[in-house]
Short mmCIF file of C-alpha atoms in Angstrom, two decimals:
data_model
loop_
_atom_site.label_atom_id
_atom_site.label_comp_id
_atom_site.label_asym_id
_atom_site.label_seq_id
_atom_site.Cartn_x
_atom_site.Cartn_y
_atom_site.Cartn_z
CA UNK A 1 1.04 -21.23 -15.24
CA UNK A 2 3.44 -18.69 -16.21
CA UNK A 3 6.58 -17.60 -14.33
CA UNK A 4 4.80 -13.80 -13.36
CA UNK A 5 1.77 -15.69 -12.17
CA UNK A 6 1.44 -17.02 -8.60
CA UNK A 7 -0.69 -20.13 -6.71
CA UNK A 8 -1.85 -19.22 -3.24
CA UNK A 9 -4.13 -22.29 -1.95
CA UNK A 10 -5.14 -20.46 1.61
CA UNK A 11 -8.71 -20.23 -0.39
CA UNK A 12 -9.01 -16.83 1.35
CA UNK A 13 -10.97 -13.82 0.60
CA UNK A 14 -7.86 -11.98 -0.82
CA UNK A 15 -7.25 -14.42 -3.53
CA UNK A 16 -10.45 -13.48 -5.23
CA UNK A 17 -9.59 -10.08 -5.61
CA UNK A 18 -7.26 -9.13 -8.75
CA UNK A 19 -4.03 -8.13 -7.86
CA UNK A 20 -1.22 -6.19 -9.56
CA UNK A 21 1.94 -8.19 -10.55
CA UNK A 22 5.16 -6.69 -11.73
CA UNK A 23 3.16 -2.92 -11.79
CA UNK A 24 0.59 -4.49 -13.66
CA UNK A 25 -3.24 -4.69 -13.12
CA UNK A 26 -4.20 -9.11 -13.05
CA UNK A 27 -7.86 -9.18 -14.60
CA UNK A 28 -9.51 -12.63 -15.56
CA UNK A 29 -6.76 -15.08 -16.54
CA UNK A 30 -8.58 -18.21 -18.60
CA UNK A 31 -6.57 -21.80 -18.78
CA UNK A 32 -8.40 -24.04 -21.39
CA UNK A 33 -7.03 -27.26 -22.94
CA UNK A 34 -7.77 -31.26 -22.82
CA UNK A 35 -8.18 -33.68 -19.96
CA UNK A 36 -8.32 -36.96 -20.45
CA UNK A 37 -10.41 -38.76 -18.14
CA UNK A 38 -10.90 -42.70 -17.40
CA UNK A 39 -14.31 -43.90 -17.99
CA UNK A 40 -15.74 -47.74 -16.97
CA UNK A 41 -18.58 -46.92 -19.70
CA UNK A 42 -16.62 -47.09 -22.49
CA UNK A 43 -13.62 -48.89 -20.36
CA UNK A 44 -11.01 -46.59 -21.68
CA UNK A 45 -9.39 -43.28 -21.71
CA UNK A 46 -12.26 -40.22 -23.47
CA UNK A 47 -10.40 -36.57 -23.99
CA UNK A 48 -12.76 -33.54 -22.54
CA UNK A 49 -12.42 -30.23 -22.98
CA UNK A 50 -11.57 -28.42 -19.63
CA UNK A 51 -11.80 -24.27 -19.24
CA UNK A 52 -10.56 -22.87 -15.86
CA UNK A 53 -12.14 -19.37 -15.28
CA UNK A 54 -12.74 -17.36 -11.92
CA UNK A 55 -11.67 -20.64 -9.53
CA UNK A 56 -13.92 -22.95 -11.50
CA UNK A 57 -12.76 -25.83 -13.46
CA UNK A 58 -15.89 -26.64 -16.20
CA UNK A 59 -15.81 -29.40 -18.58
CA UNK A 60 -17.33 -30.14 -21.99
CA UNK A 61 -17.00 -33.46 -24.29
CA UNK A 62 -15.29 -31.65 -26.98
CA UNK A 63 -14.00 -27.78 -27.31
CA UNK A 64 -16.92 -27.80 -30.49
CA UNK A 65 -19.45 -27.97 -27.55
CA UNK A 66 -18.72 -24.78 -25.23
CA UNK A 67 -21.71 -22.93 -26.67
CA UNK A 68 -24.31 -25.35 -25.19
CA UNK A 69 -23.07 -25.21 -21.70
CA UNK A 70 -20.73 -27.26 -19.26
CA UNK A 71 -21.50 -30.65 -18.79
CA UNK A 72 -20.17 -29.94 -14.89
CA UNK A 73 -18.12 -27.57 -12.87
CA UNK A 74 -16.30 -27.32 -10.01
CA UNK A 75 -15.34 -24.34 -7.79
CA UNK A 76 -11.62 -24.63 -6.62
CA UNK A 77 -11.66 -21.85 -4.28
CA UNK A 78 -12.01 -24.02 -1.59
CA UNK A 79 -10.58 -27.12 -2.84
CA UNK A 80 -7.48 -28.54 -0.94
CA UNK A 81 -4.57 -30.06 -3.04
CA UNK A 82 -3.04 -33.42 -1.55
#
């Protein structure tokens, strides 16, 4: 996250909305990048290709792979951090 962007975990209403920061407008800010994840099938560590977009965290085996579709999601609006 960058320093002129803020975390609010209340999973309210008003965090959906854009906002304005510093005088300007906040419209659909995209995090992608790799995850590596810890799998019993394979007994080891496998990267995956995560994309956080609109308060959903989708993954993907490989970044190659986005154009067929997420092999799951989840919605973090609600999610609670511990």
């Amino acid at each position: 996250m960058s320093d002129n962007q803020s975390w609010n975990s209340s999973g309210s209403e008003e965090d959906l909305e854009p906002r304005e920061d510093y005088g300007h407008p906040v419209g659909v800010v995209e995090f992608s990048g790799v995850l590596s994840k810890w799998t019993n099938y394979i007994h080891g560590w496998q990267d995956r290709w995560v994309v956080l977009k609109n308060n959903t965290l989708s993954y993907y085996k490989s970044q190659d792979e986005t154009e067929y579709g997420c092999r799951g999601s989840l919605c973090l609006s609600k999610a609670v951090i511990t």
